[in-house]
Coordinates of C-alpha atoms in Angstrom, one line a residue:
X222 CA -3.6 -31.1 6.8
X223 CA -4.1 -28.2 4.0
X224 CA -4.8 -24.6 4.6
X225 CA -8.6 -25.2 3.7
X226 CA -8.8 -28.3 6.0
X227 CA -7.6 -26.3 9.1
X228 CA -10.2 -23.6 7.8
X229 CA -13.0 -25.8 7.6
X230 CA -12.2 -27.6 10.9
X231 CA -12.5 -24.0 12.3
X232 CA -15.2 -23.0 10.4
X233 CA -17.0 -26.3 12.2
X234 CA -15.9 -25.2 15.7
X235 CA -17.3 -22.0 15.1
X236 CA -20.7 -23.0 14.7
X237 CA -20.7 -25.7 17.6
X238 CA -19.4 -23.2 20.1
X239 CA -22.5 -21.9 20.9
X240 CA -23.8 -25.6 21.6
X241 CA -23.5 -26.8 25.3
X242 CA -20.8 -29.6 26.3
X243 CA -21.7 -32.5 28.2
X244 CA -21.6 -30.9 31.5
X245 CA -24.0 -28.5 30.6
X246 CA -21.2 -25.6 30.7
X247 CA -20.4 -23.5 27.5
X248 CA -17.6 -24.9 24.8
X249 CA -14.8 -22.9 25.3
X250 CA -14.3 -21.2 22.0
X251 CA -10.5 -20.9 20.4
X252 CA -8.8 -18.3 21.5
X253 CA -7.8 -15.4 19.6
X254 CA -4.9 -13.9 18.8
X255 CA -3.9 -10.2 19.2
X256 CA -4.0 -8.5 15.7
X257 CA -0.9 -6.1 16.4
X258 CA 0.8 -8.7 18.9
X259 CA 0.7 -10.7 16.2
X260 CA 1.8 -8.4 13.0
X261 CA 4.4 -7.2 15.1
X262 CA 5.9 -11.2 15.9
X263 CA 6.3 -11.7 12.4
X264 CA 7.7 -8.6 11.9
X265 CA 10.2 -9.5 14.3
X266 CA 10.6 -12.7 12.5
X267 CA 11.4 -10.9 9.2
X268 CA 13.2 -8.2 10.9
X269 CA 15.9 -10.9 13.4
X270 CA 15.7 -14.5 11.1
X271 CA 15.5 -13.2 7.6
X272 CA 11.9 -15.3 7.4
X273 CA 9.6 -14.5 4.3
X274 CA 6.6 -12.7 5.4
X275 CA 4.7 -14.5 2.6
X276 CA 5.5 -17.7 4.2
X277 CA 5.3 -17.0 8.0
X278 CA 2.5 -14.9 7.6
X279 CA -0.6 -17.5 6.8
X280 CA 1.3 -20.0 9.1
X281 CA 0.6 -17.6 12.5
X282 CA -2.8 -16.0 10.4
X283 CA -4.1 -19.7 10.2
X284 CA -3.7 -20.7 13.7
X285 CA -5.0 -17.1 14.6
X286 CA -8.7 -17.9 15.5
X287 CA -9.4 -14.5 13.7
X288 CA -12.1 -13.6 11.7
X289 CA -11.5 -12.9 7.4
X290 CA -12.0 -9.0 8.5
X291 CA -8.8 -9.3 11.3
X292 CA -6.5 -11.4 9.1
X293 CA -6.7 -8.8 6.5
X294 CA -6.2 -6.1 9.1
X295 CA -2.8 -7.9 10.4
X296 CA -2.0 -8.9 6.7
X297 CA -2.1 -5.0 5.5
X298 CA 0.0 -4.5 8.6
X299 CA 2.6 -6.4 7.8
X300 CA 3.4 -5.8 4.5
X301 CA 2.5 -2.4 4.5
X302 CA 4.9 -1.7 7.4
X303 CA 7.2 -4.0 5.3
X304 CA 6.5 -2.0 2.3
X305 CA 7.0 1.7 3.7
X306 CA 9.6 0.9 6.0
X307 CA 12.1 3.9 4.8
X308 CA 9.8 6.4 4.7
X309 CA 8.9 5.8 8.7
X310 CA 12.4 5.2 9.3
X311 CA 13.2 8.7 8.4
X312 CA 9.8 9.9 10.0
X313 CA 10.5 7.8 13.1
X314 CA 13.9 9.8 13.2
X315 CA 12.4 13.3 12.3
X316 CA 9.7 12.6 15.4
X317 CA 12.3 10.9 17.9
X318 CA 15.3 13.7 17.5
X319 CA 17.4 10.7 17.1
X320 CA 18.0 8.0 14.1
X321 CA 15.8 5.2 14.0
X322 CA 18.5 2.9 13.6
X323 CA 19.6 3.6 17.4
X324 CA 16.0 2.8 19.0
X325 CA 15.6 -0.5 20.1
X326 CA 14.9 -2.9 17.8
X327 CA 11.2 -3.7 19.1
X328 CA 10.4 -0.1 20.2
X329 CA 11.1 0.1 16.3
X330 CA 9.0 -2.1 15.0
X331 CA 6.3 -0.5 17.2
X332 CA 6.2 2.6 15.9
X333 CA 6.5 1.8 12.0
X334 CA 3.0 -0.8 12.8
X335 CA 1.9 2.7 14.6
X336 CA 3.1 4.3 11.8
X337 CA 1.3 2.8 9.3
X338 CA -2.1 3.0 10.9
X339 CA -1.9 6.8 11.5
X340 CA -0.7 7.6 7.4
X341 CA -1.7 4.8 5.1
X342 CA -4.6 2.9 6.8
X343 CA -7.8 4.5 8.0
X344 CA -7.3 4.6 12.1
X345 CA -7.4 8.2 13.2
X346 CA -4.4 9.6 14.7
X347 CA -5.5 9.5 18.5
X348 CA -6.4 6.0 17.9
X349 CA -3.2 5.2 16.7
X350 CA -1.2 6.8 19.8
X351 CA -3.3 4.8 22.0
X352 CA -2.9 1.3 20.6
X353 CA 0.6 1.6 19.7
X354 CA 1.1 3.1 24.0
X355 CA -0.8 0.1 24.5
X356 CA 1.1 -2.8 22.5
X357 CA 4.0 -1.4 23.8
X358 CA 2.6 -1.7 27.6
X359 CA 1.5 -5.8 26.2
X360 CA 4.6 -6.8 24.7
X361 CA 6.5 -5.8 27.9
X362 CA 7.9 -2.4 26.6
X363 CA 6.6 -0.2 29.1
X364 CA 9.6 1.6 30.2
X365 CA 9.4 2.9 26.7
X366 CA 5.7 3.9 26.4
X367 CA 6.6 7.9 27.6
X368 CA 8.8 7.8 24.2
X369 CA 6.5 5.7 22.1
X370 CA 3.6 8.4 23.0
X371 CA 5.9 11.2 22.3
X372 CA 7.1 9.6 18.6
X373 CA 3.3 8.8 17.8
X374 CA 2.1 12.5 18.6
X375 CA 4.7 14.0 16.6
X376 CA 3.8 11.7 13.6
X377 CA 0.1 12.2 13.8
X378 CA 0.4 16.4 13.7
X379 CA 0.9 16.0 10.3
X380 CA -0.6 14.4 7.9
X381 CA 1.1 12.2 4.8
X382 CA 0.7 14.4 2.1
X383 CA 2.5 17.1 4.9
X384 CA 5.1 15.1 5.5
X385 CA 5.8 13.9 2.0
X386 CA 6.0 18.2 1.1
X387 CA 8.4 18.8 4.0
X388 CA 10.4 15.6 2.6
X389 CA 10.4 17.0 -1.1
X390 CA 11.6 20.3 0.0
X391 CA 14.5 18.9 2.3
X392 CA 15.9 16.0 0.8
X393 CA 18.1 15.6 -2.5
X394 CA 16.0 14.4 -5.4
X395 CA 17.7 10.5 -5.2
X396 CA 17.3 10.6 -1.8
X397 CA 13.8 12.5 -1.1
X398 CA 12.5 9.8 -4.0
X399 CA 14.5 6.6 -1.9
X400 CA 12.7 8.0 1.1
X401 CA 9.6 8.9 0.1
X402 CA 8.3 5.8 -2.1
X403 CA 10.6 3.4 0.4
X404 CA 13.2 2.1 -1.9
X405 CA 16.9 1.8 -1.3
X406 CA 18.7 4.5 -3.5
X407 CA 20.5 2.1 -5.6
X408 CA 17.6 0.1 -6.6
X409 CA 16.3 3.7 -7.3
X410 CA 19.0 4.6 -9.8
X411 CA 18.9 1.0 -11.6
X412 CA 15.2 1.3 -12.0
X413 CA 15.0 4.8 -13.3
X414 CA 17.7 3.6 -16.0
X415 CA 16.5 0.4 -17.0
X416 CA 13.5 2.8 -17.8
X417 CA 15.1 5.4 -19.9
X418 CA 16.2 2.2 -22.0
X419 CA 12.7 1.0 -22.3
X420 CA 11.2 3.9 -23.5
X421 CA 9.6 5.1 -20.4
X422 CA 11.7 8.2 -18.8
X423 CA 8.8 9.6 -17.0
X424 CA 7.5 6.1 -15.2
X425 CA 9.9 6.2 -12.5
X426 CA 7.5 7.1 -9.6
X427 CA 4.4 5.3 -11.0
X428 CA 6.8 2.1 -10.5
X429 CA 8.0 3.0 -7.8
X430 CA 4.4 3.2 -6.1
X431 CA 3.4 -0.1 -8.0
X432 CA 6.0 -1.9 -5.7
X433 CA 4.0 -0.5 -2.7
X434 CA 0.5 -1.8 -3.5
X435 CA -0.5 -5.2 -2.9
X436 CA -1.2 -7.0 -6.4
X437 CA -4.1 -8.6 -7.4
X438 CA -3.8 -12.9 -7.7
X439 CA -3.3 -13.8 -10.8
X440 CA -3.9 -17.8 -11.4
X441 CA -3.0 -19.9 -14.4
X442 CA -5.7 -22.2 -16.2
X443 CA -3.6 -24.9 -17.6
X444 CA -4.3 -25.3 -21.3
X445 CA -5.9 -29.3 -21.7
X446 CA -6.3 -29.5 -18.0
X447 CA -8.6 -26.6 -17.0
X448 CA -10.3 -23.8 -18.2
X449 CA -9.9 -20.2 -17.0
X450 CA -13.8 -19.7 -17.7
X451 CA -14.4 -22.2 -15.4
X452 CA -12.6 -20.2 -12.2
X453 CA -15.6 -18.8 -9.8
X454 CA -15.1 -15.7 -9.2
X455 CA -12.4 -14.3 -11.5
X456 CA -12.1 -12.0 -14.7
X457 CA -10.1 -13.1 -17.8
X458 CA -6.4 -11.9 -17.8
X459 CA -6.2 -8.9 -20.7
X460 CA -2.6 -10.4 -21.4
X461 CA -2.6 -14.3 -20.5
X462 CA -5.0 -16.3 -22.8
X463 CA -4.9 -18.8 -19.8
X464 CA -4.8 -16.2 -17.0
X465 CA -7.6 -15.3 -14.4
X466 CA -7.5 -12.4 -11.7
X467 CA -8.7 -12.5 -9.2
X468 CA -9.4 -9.3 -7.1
X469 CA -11.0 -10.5 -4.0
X470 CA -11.0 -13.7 -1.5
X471 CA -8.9 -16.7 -1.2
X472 CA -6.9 -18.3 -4.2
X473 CA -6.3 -21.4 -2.3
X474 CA -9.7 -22.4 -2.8
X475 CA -10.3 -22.2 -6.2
X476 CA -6.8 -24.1 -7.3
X477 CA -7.8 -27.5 -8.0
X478 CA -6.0 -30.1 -10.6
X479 CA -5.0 -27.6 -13.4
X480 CA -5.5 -24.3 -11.2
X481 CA -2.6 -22.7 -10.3
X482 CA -2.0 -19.2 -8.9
X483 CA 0.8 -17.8 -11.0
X484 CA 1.6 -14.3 -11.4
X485 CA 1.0 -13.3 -15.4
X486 CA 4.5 -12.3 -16.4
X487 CA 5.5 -16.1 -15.6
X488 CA 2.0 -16.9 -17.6
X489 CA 3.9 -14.7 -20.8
X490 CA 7.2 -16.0 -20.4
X491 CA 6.1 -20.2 -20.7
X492 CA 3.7 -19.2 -24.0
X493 CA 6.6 -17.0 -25.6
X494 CA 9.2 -20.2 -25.4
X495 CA 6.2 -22.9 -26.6
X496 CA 5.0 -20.3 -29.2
X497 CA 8.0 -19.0 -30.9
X498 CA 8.1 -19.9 -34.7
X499 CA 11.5 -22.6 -35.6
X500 CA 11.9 -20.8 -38.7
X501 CA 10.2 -23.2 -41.2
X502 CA 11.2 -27.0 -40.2
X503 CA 11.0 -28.1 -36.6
X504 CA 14.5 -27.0 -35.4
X505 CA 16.5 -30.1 -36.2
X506 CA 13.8 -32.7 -37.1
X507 CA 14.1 -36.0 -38.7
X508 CA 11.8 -38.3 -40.5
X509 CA 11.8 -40.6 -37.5
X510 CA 12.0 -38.2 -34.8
X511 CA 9.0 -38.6 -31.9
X512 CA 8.9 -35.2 -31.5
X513 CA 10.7 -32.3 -29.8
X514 CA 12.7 -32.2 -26.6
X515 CA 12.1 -29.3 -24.5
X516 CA 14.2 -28.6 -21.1
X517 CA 13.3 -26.1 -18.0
X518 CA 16.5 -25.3 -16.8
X519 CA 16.0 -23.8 -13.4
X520 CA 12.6 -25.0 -12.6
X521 CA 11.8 -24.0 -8.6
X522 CA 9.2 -23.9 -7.9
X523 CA 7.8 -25.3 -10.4
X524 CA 4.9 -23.3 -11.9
X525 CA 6.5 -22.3 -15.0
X526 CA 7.2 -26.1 -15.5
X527 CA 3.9 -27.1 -15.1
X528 CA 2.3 -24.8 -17.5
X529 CA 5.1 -25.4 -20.3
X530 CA 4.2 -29.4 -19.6
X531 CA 0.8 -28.5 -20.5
X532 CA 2.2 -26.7 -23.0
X533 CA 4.6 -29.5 -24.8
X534 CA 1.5 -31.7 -24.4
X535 CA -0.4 -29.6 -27.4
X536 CA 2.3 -29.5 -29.2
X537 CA 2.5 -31.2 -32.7
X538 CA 4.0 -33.4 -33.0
X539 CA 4.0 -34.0 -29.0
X540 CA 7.1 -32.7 -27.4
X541 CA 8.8 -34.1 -24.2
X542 CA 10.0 -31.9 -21.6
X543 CA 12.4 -32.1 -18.9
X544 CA 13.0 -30.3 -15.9
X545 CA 16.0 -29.4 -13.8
X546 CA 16.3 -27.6 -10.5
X547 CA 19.6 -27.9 -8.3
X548 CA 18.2 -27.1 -5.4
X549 CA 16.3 -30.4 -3.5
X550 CA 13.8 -28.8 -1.7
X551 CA 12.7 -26.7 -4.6
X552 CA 13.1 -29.6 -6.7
X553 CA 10.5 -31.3 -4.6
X554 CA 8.2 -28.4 -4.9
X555 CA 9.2 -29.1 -9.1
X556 CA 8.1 -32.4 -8.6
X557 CA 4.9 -31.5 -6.4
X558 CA 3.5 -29.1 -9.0
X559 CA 4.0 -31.0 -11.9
X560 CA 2.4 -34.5 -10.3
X561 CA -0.5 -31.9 -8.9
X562 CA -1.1 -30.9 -12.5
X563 CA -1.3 -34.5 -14.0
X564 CA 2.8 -34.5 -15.4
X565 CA 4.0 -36.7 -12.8
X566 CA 6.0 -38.0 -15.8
X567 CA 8.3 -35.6 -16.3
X568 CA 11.8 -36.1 -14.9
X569 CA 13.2 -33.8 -12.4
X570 CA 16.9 -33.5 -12.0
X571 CA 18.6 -32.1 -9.7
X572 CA 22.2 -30.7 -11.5
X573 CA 24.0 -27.4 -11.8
X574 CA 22.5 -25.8 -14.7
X575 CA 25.5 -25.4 -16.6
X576 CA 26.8 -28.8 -15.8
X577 CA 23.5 -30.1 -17.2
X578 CA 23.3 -28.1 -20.1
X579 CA 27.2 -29.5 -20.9
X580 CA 26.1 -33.2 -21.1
X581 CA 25.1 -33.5 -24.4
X582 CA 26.0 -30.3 -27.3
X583 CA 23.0 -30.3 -29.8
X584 CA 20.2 -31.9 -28.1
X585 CA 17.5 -29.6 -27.4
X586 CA 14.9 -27.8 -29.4
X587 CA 13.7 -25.5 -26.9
X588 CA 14.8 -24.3 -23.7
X589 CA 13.9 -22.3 -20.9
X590 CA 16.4 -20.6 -18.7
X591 CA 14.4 -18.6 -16.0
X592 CA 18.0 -17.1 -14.4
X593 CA 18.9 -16.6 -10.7
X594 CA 18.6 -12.3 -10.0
X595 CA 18.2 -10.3 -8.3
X596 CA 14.6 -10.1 -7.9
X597 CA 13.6 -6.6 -8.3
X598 CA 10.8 -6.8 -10.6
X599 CA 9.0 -8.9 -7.8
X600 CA 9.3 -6.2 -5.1
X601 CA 5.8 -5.6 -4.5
X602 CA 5.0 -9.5 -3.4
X603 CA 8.1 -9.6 -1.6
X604 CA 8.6 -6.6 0.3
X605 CA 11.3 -7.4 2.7
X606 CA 13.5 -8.3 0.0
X607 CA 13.9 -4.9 -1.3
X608 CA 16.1 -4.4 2.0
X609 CA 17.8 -7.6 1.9
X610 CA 19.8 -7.0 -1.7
X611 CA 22.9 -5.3 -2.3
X612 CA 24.2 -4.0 -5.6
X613 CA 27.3 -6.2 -4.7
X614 CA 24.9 -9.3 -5.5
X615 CA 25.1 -8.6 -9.4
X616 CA 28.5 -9.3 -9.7
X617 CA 28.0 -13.0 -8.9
X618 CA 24.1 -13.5 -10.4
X619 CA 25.4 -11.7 -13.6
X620 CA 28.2 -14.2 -13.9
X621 CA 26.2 -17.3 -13.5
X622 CA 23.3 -16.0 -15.8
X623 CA 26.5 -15.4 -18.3
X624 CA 27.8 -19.3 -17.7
X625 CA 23.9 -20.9 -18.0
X626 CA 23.3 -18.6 -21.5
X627 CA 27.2 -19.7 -23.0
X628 CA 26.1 -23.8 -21.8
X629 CA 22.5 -23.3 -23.8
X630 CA 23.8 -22.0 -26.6
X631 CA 26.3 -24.9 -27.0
X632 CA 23.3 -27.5 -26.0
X633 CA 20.8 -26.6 -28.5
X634 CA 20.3 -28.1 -31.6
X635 CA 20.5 -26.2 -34.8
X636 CA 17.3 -24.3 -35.4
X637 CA 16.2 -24.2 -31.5
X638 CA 15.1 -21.5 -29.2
X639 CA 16.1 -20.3 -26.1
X640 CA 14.3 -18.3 -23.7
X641 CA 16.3 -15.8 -21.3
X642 CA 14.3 -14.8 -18.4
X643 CA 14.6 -12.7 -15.3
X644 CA 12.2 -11.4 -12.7
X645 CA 14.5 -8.6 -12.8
X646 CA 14.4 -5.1 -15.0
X647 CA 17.8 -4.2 -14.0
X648 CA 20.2 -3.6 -17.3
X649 CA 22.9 -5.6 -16.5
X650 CA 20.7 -8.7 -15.7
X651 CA 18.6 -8.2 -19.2
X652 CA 19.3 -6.0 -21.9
X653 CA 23.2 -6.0 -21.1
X654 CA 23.4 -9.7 -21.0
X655 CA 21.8 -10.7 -24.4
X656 CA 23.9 -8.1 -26.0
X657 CA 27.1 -9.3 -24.5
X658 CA 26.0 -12.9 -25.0
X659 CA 25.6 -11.7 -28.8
X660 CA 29.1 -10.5 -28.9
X661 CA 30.6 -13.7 -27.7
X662 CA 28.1 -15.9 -30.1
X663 CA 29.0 -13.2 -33.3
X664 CA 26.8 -15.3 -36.0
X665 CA 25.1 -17.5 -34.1
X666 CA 22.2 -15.9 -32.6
X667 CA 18.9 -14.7 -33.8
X668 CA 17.2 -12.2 -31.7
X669 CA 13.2 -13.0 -32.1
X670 CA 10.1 -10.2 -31.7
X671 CA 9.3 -11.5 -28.0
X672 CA 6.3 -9.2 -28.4
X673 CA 4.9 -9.8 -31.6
X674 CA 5.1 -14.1 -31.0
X675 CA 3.0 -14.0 -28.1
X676 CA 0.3 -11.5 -29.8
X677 CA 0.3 -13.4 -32.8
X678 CA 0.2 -16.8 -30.1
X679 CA -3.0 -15.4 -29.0
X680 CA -4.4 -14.4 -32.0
X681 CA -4.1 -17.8 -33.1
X682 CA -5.7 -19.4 -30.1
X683 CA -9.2 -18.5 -31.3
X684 CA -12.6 -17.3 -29.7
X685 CA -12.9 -17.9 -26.4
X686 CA -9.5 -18.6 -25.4
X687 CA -7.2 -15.4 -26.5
X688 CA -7.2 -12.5 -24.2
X689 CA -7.1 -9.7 -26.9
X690 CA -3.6 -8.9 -25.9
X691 CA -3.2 -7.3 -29.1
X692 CA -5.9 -4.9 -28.6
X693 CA -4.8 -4.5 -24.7
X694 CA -5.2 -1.2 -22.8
X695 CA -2.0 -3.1 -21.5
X696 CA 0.3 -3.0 -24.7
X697 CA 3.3 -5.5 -25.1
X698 CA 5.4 -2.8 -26.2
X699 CA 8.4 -1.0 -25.7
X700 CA 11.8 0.1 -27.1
X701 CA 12.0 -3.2 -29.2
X702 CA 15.0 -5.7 -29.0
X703 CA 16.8 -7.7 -27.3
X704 CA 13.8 -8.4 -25.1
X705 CA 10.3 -8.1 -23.9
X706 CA 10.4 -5.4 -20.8
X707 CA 7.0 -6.0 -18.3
X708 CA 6.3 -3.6 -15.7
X709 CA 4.4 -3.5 -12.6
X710 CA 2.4 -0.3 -13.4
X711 CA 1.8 -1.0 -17.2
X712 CA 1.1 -4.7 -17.5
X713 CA -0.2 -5.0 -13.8
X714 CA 2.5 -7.9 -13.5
X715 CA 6.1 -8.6 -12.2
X716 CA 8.7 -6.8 -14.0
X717 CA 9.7 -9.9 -15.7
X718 CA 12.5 -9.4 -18.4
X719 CA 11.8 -12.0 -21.4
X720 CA 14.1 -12.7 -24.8
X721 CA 13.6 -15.5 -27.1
X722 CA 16.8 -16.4 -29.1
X723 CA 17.0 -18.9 -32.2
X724 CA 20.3 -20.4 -33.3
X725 CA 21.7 -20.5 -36.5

């Protein structure tokens, strides 16, 4: 049963409760669940298991029995806590004369939920005290509740702009800017470089804040199948030609056949592949030839897939595309999306990437290779993950993104393009990579205006279905080559990293 079955089925129940069963008593109505009982089991979850909140969350929200207005209460909770997790570490620690780290783990995750009410949600300090005594006293901490009050009053005689100007003043400026926009330091330091080599020296903190605020949902009109105008309750992307935003209410129920939520970076990164110029002659066609062959190397979870089939379907002549995901659940999801969408067609495999890519030297015209990363220009829909990475993590994601860029090369026909992208801003997973892939290639290579393809893309789409994204107040711009640079705070997007390549 879907998410909007089990809503309407409740949605029923609701307005029967107040009927009379056949006794004559009253229907016993489903019972609710405890907002904070409730944001703190998943944080638990998270916090113990490694879950996803994005996943676990609308699983316990959607067996809640709790009205829109609740939900969204526990859903800020939870990532908001999530989110700000350092900065009430080290307030936690501050209040409790003791590191955080040494409480235990629930007492914890108690106080950052308390936490969060009292600074960045709209429950007044008292209040706060008292419900986070009183989950506490529910969830069978009550030996701790003299401590819990103690932590809580502490907190609330300051407010967050106080604390933040006691931070500033005590802390080194790495450390007071780790703390105090809840980012580990490293992930500070690679973000504040990656930056400097986009042009943008002064951004740090505005990212840095764009990772804490919950995004708006961006969905994906799939060109031949839908039509963005068509999307109840949405406003037309300013980047995507096929993007709609929508600001308020459930995605699930507008996605239909051709209706997909998809975040607009991934929107950006599909078009620039499908839309960058061969160069004069389809890269390596022949008077006989059907058309072109187009491959989606690493295609969980599929969305990217979807839209390029969509894509491949306008093409002229039509082109045939091909998927490939390693992984078999994820290659289900591949398989789901694309039979959702009306390309049922399209083959899935499931093969290393660079294994696949070896087959056959010379056979593609345009590929996609959306790398493994580390995932830090999708921080602010993920917010656990933040505290999950390590910087030791590049040394084996750079490596593979270095085998799966060598294997394209070698697989694509003379005249194709290839289309590098990362969810990821770091250097050495973007700019770093295309250049040292340039080194080993000397001759081979063509680095293409990322930028100027999908603006003149748009352009060319005609009334009605560009987005302006020329004339944006959200520019495609930055320092230029290897790559096209998005950004949370500029382009209202994940900080997707996109270079289109031609070979020789």
């Amino acid at each position: 049963m879907s998410r909007n079955d089990r809503r309407s089925d409740r949605s029923q129940s609701r307005r029967h409760d107040s009927g009379r069963n056949e006794r004559g008593g009253d229907r016993p109505q489903q019972r609710r669940a405890d907002p904070r009982r409730l944001a703190l089991g998943v944080l638990e979850e998270v916090d113990a298991n490694d879950a996803y909140a994005n996943l676990l969350l609308p699983a316990r929200l959607a067996d809640s029995g709790l009205e829109p207005r609740d939900r969204g209460f526990v859903t800020e909770l939870v990532y908001g806590t999530l989110r700000w997790r350092a900065l009430y570490d080290e307030l936690i620690s501050r209040a409790a004369r003791r590191d955080a780290s040494e409480l235990d783990r629930r007492v914890r995750d108690i106080l950052r939920l308390g936490a969060h009410q009292a600074l960045h949600m709209r429950v007044p300090g008292h209040a706060a005290v008292n419900e986070t005594v009183s989950l506490a006293k529910r969830t069978r901490e009550a030996k701790a509740a003299g401590l819990i009050n103690a932590v809580m009053r502490r907190l609330t005689e300051r407010s967050l702009d106080e604390w933040v100007s006691v931070l500033q003043a005590e802390l080194p400026a790495d450390r007071y800017l780790s703390v105090r926009w809840s980012h580990p330091e490293w992930i500070v330091r690679a973000l504040r470089k990656s930056l400097a080599a986009d042009g943008r020296d002064g951004d740090l903190e505005a990212l840095l804040a764009a990772d804490n605020a919950a995004p708006a949902v961006n969905l994906v009109a799939l060109p031949g199948v839908a039509d963005r105008a068509d999307i109840p309750g949405t406003t037309a992307s300013p980047l995507s030609p096929f993007g709609a935003v929508l600001e308020h209410g459930d995605p699930l129920e507008l996605c239909r056949r051709g209706v997909r939520v998809q975040d607009v970076g991934s929107q950006l990164a599909a078009l620039a592949l499908a839309a960058a110029p061969d160069g004069g002659d389809r890269p390596g066609a022949s008077a006989d030839d059907e058309g072109e062959r187009w491959l989606d190397l690493c295609a969980g979870p599929g969305g990217k897939t979807a839209l390029l089939a969509a894509l491949a379907a306008r093409h002229e002549p039509k082109a045939a595309l091909r998927a490939n995901e390693p992984v078999p659940h994820r290659a289900d999801l591949v398989r789901r999306a694309l039979e959702e969408s009306g390309f049922g067609a399209v083959t899935v495999d499931q093969h290393d990437g660079a294994t696949e890519l070896g087959r056959v030297s010379g056979q593609w015209h345009r590929l996609l290779i959306d790398a493994p990363c580390t995932g830090l220009g999708a921080l602010r829909r993920r917010p656990e993950s933040r505290w999950r990475k390590q910087p030791t993590d590049l040394r084996d994601l750079t490596a593979l993104q270095q085998r799966l860029l060598d294997a394209a090369v070698a697989s694509a026909r003379p005249g194709a393009l290839i289309a590098y992208v990362t969810c990821s801003p770091h250097l050495a997973e973007t700019r770093r990579q295309i250049d040292a892939l340039l080194a080993r290639q000397p001759g081979t290579l063509d680095v293409l205006d990322t930028a100027g393809i999908l603006v003149e893309a748009d352009a060319g789409l005609g009334p009605g279905a560009a987005s302006g994204l020329g004339a944006s107040d959200r520019p495609l711009v930055g320092s230029g080559a290897p790559g096209l640079q998005l950004w949370p705070h500029v382009h209202a997007s994940d900080g997707m990293f996109v270079s289109v390549l031609r070979r020789r």
